[in-house]
Tab-separated table of C-alpha atoms and ligand atoms in Angstrom:
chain	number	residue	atom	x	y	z
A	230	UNK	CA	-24.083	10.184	-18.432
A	231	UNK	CA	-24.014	6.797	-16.953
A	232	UNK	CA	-23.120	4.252	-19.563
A	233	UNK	CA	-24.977	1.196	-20.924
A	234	UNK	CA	-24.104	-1.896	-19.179
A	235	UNK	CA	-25.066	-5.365	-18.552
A	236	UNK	CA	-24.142	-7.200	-15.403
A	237	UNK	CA	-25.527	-10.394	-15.930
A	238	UNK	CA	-22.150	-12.621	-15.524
A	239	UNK	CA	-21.043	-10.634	-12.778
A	240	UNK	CA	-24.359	-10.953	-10.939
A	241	UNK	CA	-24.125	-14.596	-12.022
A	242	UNK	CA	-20.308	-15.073	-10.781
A	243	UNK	CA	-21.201	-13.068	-7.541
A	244	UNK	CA	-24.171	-15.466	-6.562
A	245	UNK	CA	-22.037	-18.784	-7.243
A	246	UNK	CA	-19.018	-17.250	-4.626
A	247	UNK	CA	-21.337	-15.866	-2.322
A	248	UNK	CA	-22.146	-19.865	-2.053
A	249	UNK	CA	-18.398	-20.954	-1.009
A	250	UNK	CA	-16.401	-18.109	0.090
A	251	UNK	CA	-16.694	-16.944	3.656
A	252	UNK	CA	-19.197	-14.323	3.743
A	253	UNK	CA	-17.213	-11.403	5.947
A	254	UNK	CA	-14.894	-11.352	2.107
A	255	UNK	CA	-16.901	-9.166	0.748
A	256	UNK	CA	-20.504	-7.168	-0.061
A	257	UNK	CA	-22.356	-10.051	-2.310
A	258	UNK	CA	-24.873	-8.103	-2.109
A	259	UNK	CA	-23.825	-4.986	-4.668
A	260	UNK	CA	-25.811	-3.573	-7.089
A	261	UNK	CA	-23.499	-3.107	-9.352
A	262	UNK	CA	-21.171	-6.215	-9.253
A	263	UNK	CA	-17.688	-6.399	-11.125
A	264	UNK	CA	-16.156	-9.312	-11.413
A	265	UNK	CA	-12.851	-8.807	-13.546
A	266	UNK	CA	-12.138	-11.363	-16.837
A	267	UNK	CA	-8.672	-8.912	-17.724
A	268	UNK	CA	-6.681	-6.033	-17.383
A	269	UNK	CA	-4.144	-5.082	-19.192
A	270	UNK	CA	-1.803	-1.303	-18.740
A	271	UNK	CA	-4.555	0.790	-17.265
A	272	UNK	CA	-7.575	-1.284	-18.576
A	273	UNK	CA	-9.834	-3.441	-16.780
A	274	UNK	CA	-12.598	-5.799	-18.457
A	275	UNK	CA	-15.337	-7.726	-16.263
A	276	UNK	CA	-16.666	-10.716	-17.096
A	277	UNK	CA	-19.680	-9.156	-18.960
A	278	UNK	CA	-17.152	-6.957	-21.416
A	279	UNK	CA	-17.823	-3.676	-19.469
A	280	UNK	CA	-14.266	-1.490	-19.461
A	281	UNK	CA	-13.163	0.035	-16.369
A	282	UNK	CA	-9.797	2.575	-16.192
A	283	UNK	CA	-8.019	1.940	-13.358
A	284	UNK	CA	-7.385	4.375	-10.752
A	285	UNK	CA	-6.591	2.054	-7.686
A	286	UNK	CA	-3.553	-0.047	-9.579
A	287	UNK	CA	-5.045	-3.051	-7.748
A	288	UNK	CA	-4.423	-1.934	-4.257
A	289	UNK	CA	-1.363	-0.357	-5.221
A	290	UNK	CA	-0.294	-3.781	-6.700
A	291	UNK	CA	-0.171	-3.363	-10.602
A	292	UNK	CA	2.705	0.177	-10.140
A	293	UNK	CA	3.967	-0.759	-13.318
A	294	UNK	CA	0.607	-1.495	-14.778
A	295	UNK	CA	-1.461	-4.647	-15.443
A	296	UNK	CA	0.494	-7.343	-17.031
A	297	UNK	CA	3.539	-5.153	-18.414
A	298	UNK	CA	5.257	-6.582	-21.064
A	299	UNK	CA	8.476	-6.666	-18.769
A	300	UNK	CA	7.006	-8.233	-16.137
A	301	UNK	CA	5.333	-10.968	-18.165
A	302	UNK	CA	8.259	-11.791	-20.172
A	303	UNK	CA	10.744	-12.005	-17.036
A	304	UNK	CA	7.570	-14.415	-15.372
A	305	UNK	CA	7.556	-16.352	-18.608
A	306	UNK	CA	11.063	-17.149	-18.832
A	307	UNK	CA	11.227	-18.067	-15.148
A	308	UNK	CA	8.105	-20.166	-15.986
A	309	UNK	CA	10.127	-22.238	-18.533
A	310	UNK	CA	12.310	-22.901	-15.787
A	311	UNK	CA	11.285	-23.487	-12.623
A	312	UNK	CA	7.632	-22.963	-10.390
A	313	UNK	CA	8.650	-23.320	-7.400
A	314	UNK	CA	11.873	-23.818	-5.311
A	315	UNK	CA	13.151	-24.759	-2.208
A	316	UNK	CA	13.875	-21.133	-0.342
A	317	UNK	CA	15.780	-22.100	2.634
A	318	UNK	CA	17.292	-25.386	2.061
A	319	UNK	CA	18.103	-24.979	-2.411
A	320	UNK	CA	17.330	-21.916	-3.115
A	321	UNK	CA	16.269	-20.566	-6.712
A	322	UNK	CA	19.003	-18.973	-8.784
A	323	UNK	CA	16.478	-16.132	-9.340
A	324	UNK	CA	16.064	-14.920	-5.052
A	325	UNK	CA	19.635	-14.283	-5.083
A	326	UNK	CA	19.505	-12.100	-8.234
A	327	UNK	CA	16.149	-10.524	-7.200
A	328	UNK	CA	17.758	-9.555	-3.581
A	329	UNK	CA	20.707	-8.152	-4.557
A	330	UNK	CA	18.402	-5.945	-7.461
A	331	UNK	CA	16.741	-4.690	-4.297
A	332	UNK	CA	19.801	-4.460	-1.902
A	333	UNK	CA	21.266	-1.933	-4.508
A	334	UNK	CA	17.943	-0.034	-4.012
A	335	UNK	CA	18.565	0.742	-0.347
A	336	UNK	CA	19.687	4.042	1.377
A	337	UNK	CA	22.993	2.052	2.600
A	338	UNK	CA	24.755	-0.777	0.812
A	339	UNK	CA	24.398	-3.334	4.268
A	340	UNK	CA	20.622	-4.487	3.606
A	341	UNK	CA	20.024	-7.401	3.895
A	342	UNK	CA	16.818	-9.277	3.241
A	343	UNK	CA	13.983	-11.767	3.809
A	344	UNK	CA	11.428	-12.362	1.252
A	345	UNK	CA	8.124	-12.971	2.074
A	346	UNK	CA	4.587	-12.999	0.198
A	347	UNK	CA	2.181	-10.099	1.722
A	348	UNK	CA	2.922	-6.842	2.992
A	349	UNK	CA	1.430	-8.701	6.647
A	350	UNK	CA	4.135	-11.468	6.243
A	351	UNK	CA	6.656	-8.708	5.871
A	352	UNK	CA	5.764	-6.720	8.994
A	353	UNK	CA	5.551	-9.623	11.242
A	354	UNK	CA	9.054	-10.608	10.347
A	355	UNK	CA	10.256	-6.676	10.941
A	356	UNK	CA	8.412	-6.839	14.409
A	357	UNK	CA	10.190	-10.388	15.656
A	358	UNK	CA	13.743	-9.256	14.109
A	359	UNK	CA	13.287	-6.062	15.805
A	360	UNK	CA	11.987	-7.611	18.809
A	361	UNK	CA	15.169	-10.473	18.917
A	362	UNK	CA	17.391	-7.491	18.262
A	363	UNK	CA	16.102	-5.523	21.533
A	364	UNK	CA	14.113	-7.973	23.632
A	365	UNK	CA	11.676	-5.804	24.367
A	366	UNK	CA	7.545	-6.435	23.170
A	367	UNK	CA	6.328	-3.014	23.044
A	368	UNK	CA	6.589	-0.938	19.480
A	369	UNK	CA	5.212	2.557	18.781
A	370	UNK	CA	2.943	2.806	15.954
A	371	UNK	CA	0.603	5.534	14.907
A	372	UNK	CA	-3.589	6.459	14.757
A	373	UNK	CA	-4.814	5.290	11.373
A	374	UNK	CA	-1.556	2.705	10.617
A	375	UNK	CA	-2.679	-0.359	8.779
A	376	UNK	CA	0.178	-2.718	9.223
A	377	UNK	CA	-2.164	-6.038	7.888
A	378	UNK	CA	-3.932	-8.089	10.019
A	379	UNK	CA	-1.618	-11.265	10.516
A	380	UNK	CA	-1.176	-11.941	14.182
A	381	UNK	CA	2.087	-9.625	15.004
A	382	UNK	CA	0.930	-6.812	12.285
A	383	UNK	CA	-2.419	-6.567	13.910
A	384	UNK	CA	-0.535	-5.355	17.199
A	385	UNK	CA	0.214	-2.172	15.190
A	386	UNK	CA	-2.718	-1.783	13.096
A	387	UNK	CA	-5.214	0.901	14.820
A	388	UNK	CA	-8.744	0.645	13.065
A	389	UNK	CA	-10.950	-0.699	15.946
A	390	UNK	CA	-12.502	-2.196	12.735
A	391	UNK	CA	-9.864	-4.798	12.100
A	392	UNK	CA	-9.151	-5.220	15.972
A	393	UNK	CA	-12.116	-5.528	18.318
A	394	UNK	CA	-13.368	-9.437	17.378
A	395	UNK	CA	-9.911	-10.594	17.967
A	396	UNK	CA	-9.225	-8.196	21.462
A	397	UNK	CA	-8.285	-11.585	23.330
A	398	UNK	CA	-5.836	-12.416	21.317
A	399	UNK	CA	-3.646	-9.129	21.239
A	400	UNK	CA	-1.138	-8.821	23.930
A	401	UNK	CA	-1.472	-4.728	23.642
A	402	UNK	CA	2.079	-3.858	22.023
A	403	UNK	CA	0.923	-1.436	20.091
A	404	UNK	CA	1.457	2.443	21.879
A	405	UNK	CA	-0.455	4.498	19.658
A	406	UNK	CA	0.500	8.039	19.069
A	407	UNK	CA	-1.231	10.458	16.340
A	408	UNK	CA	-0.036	10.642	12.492
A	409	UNK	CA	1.212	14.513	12.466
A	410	UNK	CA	0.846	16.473	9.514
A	411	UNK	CA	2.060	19.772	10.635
A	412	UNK	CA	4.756	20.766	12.509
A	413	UNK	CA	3.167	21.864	15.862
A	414	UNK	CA	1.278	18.777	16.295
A	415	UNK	CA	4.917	16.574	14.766
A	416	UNK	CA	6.544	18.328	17.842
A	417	UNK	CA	3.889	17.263	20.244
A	418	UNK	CA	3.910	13.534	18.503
A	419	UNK	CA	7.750	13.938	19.231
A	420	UNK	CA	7.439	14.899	23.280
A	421	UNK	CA	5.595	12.323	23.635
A	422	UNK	CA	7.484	9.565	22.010
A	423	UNK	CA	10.045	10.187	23.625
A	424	UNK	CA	8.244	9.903	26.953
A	425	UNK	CA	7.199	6.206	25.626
A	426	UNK	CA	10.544	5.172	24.916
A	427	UNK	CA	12.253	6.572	28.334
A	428	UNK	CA	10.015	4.206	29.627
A	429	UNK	CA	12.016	1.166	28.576
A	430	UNK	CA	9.270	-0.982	27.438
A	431	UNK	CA	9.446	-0.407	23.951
A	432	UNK	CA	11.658	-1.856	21.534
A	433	UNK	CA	10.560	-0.427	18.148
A	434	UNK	CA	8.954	2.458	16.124
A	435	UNK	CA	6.673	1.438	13.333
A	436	UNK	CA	5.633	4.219	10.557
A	437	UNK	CA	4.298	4.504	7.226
A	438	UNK	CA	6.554	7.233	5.848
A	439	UNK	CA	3.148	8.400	3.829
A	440	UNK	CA	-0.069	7.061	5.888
A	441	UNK	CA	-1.915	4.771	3.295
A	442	UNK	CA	-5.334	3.615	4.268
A	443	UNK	CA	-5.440	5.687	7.180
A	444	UNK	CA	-6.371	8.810	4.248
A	445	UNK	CA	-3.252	9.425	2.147
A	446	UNK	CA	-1.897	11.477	5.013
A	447	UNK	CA	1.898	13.436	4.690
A	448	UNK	CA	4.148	14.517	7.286
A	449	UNK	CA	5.570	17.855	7.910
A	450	UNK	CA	9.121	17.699	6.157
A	451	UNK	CA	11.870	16.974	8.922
A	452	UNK	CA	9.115	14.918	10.898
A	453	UNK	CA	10.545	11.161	9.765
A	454	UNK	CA	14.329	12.405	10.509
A	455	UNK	CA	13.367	13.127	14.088
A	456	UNK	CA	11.696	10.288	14.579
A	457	UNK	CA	14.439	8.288	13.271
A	458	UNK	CA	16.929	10.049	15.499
A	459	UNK	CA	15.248	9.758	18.722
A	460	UNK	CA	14.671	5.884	17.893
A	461	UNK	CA	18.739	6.315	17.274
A	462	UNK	CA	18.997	7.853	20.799
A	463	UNK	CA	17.052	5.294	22.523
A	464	UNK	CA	18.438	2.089	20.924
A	465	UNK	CA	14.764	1.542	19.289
A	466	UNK	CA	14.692	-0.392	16.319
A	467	UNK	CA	12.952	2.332	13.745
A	468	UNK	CA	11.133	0.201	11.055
A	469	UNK	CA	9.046	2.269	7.411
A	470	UNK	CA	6.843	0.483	6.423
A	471	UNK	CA	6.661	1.226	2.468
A	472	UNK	CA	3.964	-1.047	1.509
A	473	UNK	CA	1.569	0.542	0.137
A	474	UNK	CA	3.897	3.920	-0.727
A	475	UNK	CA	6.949	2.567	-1.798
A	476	UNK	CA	8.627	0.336	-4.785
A	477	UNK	CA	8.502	4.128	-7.414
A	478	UNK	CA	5.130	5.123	-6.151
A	479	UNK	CA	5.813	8.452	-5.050
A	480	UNK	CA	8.638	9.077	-6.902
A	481	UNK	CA	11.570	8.216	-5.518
A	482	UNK	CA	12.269	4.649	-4.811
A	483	UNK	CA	11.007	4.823	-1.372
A	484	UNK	CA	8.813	7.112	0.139
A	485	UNK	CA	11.547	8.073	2.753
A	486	UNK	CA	14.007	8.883	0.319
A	487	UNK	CA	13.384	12.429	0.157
A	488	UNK	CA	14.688	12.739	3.441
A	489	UNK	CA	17.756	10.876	3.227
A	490	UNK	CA	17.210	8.140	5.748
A	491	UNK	CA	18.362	4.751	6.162
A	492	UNK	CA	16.319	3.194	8.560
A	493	UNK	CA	16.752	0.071	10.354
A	494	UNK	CA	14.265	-1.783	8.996
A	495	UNK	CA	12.093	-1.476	5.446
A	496	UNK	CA	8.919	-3.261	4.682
A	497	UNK	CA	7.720	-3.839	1.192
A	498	UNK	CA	5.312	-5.215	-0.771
A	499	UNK	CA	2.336	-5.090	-2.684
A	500	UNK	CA	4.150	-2.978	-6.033
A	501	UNK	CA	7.320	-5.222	-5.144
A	502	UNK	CA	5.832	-8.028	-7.379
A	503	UNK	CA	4.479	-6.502	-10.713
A	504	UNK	CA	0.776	-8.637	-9.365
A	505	UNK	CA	3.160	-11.135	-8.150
A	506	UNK	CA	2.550	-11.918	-3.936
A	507	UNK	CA	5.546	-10.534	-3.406
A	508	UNK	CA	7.126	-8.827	-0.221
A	509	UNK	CA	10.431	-8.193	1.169
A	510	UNK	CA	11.571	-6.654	4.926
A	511	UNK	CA	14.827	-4.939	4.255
A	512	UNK	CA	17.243	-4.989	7.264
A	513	UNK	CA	20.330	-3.617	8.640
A	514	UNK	CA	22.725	-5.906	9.903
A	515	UNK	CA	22.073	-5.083	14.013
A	516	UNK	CA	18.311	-5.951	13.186
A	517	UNK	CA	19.207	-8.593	10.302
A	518	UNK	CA	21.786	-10.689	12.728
A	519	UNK	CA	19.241	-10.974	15.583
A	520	UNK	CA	17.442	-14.385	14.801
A	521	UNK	CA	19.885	-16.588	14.538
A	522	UNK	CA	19.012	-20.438	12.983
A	523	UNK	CA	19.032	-23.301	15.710
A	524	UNK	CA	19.526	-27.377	14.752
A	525	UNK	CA	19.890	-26.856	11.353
A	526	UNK	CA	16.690	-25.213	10.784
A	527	UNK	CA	15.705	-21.618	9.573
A	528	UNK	CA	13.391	-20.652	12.571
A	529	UNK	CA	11.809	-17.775	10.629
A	530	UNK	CA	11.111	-18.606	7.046
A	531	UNK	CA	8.069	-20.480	4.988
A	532	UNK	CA	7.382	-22.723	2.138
A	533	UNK	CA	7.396	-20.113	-0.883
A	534	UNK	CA	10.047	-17.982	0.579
A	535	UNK	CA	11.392	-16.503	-2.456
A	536	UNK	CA	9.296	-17.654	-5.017
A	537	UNK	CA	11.222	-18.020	-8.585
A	538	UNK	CA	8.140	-16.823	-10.084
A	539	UNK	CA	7.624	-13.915	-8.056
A	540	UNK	CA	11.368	-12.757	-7.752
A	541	UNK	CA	11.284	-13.044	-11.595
A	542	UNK	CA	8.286	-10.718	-11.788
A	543	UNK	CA	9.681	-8.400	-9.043
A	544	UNK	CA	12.937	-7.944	-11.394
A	545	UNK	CA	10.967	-7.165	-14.163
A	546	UNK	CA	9.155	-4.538	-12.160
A	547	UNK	CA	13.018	-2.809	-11.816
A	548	UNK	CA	13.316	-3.472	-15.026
A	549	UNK	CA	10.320	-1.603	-15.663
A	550	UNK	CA	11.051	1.262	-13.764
A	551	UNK	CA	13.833	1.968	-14.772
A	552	UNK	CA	12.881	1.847	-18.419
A	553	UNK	CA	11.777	5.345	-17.907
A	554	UNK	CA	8.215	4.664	-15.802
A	555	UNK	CA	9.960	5.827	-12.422
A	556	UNK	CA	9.848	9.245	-13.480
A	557	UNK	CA	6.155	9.310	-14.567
A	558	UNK	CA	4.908	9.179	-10.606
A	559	UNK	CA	6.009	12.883	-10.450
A	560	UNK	CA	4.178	13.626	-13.747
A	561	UNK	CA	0.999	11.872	-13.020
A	562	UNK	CA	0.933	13.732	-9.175
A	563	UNK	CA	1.250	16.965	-11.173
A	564	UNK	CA	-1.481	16.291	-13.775
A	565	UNK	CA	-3.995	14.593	-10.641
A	566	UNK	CA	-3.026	17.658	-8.214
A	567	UNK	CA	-3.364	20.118	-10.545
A	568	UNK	CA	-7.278	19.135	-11.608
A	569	UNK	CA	-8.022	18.408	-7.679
A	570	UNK	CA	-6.817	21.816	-7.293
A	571	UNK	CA	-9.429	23.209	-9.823
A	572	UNK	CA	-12.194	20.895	-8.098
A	573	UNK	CA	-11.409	22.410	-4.177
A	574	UNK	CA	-12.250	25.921	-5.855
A	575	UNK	CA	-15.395	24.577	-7.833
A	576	UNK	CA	-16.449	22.235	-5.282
A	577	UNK	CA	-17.232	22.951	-1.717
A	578	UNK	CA	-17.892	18.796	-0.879
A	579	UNK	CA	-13.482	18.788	-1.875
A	580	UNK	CA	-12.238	19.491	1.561
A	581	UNK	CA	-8.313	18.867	1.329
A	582	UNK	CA	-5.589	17.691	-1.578
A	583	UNK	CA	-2.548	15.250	0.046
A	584	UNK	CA	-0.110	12.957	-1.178
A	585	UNK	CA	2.846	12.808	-3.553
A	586	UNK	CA	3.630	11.093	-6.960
A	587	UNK	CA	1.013	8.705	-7.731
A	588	UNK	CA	-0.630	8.484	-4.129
A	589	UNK	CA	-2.809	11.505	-4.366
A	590	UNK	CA	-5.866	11.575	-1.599
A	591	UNK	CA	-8.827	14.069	-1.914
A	592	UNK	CA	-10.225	14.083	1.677
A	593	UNK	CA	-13.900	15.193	0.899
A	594	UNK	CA	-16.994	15.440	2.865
A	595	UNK	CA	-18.674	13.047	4.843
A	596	UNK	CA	-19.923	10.495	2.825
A	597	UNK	CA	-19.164	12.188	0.072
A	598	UNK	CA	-15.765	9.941	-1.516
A	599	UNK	CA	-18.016	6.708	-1.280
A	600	UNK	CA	-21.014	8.168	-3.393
A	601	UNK	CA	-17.802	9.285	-5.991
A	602	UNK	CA	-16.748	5.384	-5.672
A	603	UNK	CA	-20.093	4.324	-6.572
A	604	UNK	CA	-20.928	6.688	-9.237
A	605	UNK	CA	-17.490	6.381	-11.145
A	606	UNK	CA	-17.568	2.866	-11.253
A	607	UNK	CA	-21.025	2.790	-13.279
A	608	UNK	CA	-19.106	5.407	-15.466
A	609	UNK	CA	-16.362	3.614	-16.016
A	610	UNK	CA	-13.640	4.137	-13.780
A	611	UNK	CA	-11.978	2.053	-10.997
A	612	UNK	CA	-11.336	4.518	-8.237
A	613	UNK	CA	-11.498	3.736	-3.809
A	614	UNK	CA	-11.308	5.277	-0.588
A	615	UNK	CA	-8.900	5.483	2.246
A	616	UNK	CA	-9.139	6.945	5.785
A	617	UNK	CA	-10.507	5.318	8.588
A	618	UNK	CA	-13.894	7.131	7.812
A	619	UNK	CA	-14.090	6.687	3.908
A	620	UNK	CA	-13.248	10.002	3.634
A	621	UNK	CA	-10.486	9.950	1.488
A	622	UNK	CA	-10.768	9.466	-2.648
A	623	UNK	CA	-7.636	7.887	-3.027
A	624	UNK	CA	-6.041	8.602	-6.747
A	625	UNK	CA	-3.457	5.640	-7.228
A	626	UNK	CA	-3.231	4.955	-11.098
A	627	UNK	CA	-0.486	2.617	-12.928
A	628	UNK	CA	2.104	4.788	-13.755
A	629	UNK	CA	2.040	3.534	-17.453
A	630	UNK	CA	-1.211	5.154	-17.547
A	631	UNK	CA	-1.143	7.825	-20.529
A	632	UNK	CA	-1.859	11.233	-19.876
A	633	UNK	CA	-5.298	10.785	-22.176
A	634	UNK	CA	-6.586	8.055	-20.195
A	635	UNK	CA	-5.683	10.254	-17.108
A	636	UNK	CA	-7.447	12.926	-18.189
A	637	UNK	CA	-10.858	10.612	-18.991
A	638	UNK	CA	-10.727	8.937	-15.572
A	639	UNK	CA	-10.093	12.646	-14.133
A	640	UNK	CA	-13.367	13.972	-16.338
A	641	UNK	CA	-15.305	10.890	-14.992
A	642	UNK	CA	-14.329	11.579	-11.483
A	643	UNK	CA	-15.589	15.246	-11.355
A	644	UNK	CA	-18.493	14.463	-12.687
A	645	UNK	CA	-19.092	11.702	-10.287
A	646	UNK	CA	-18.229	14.720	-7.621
A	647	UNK	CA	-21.210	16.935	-9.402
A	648	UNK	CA	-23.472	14.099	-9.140
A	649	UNK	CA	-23.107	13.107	-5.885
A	650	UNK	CA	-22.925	17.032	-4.655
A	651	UNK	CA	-25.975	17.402	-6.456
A	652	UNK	CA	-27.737	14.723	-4.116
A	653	UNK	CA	-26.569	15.479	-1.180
A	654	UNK	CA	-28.583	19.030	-1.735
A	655	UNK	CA	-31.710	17.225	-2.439
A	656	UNK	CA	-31.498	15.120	0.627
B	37	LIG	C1	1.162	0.188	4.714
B	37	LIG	C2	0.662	-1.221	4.637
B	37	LIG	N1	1.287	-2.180	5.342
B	37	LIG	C3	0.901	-3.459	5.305
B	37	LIG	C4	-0.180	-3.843	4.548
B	37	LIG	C5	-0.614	-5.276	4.526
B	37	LIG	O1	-0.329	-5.830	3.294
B	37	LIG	P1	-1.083	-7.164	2.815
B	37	LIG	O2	-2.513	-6.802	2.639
B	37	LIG	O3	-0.396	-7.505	1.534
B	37	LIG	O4	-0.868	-8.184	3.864
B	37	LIG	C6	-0.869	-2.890	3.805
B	37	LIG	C7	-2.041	-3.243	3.007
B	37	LIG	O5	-2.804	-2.438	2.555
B	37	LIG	C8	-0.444	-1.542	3.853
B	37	LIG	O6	-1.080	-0.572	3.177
């Protein structure tokens, strides 16, 4: 049953942006507008008082949920102190304890970091590290990446979408290989990487250890090890980019844990900050050591490098986690996969169930995941796609979501998958 709504202040709010913000933002043309007044845990509220559960954590942003208590408290503290500091000339007391929080994070105790505020800001300053460290332009990436859309990070982000108005610009970095998700096609992916890197133009491999917005898309066990070995064997700087899947997401700290690696260079953000614009590239000291500072000035740095604010936030995210939320990604994977499970036998429009933790994608039919979108929203529940065709219902709740408000969102969802199976019979 679709609820009772009204939509009069978002359709109000909507109209006034449309007016002043640059129109490629966003649709301002919806017909069912949101415009969010609060959130709070799992909870969203628009500006009209219509409740939403959340299902997207904010582009993976709010992990530990919308304004957690430990994450506002460690922002209010540091907001009875200081705003904003002076990164690379007095730093904040707060980046040095935030960095060394994260340091002790790491797969190998020689980390060392740079702090930046989007996941974009964070890959461009892996890509000129890397590129210092080596000398060399090129950098391997993979079909369906989304690195940002910054100058560098576009290089490595596929999606014609994001690419083809700004062709002049890009200098054509980026070799593109395909995202393997089984073993014949990793060893294939393999061959031919190493084919690109005998070549000696490329100085860098850049990979999301679980493929985000290209569809929630895991590789075979074993496949991230190689990789990092043969960037090893050719002196490539091998950078994971953890955006969007690590900071607790998936269940271990980073996505790449599970298979032991330390790579050279790790990108973070979004979760990083607790809602804060927070990100951090994580580097070992080969990579970290490459830019050196010339006349007394930082030559890669910016005006709210290490924000007190946001370093306070991103320690209260730690604090957070460890609290006991870091082991609720696991549970909440279990509870989603389990019901998706029951909806692939039910449902012929559920096509395939990937992911781990709290990053749980339902590729479904075509056109299929965007009609779920649509329809859960007017039922209540916050839920988007990924994949480069929309294919993908991506399932990434706040891990302090309880397992009743779980279950709801989950109920909502399927029914949203009846509806929207239902029309595409009629049509
Ligand atoms: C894996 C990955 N890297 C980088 C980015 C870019 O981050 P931002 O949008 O904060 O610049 C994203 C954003 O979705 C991402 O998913």
């Amino acid at each position: 049953m679709t609820r009772k709504y009204s939509k009069a202040r978002s359709s109000a709010a909507l109209k006034a942006l449309s007016k002043v913000e640059v129109g490629q933002v966003m649709d301002f043309t919806s017909d069912f507008p949101v415009v969010i007044e609060k959130a709070s845990g799992a909870a969203v509220i628009d500006v009209d008082g219509n409740r939403y559960l959340d299902m997207t954590s904010f582009f993976g942003a709010a992990l530990v949920g919308h304004r957690n208590p430990v994450v506002l408290g460690a922002i209010r503290r540091q907001l009875g102190r200081l705003l904003h500091g002076m990164g690379d000339v007095h730093p904040p007391a707060v980046k040095a304890k935030f960095l060394s929080k994260l340091a002790k994070r790491m797969p190998a105790p020689d980390y060392k970091g740079l702090l930046s505020l989007n996941g974009s800001d964070a890959v461009e300053t892996a890509l000129k590290f890397a590129t210092a460290a080596t000398k060399k332009a090129g950098i391997i990436a993979f079909k369906g990446a989304y690195h940002g859309l910054t100058g560098g990070a576009l290089e490595v982000t596929w999606n014609p979408v994001f690419r083809s108005q700004f062709q002049s610009t890009l200098a054509g970095r980026g070799r593109f290989v395909p995202y393997p998700t089984d073993h014949e096609t990793a060893a294939k992916v393999l061959e031919k990487v190493e084919q690109i890197a005998s070549s000696g133009e490329v100085g860098a491999i850049i990979i999301e250890p679980i493929l985000g917005r290209g569809g929630i898309k895991v590789p075979p066990p074993g496949f991230l090890s190689d990789l990092a070995k043969l960037a090893a064997r050719h002196n490539l700087v091998f950078i994971t980019d953890e955006i969007y899947c690590g900071a607790g997401r998936t269940g271990t700290y980073l996505a790449s844990d599970i298979e032991g690696l330390a790579p050279d260079v790790i990108c973070l953000g979004k979760a990083l900050g607790g809602g804060m614009p927070l990100s951090a590239c994580m580097m070992r000291p080969w990579v970290a050591d490459a830019v050196h500072g010339a006349s007394h000035e930082a030559v890669h740095t910016s005006t709210f490098l290490g924000h007190p604010i946001a370093c306070a936030a991103g320690l209260g995210v730690m604090q957070a986690l460890d609290k006991g939320l870091a082991g609720r990604a696991a549970q909440i994977g279990g509870l989603i996969t389990n019901k998706a499970q029951e909806w692939q036998q039910k449902y012929p429009v559920v096509l395939e169930i990937r992911g781990r933790g709290a990053m749980i994608g339902i590729e479904m039919a075509p056109g299929v995941a965007s009609q779920v979108v649509a329809i859960a929203l007017r039922k209540g529940v916050m839920v988007l796609t990924e994949g480069v065709s929309n294919e993908t219902l991506a399932l990434m709740p706040p891990l302090v979501i309880t397992d009743r408000e779980l279950n709801r969102a989950l109920n909502i969802i399927e029914s949203a998958i009846v509806e929207s199976q239902k029309s595409l019979i009629i049509t």
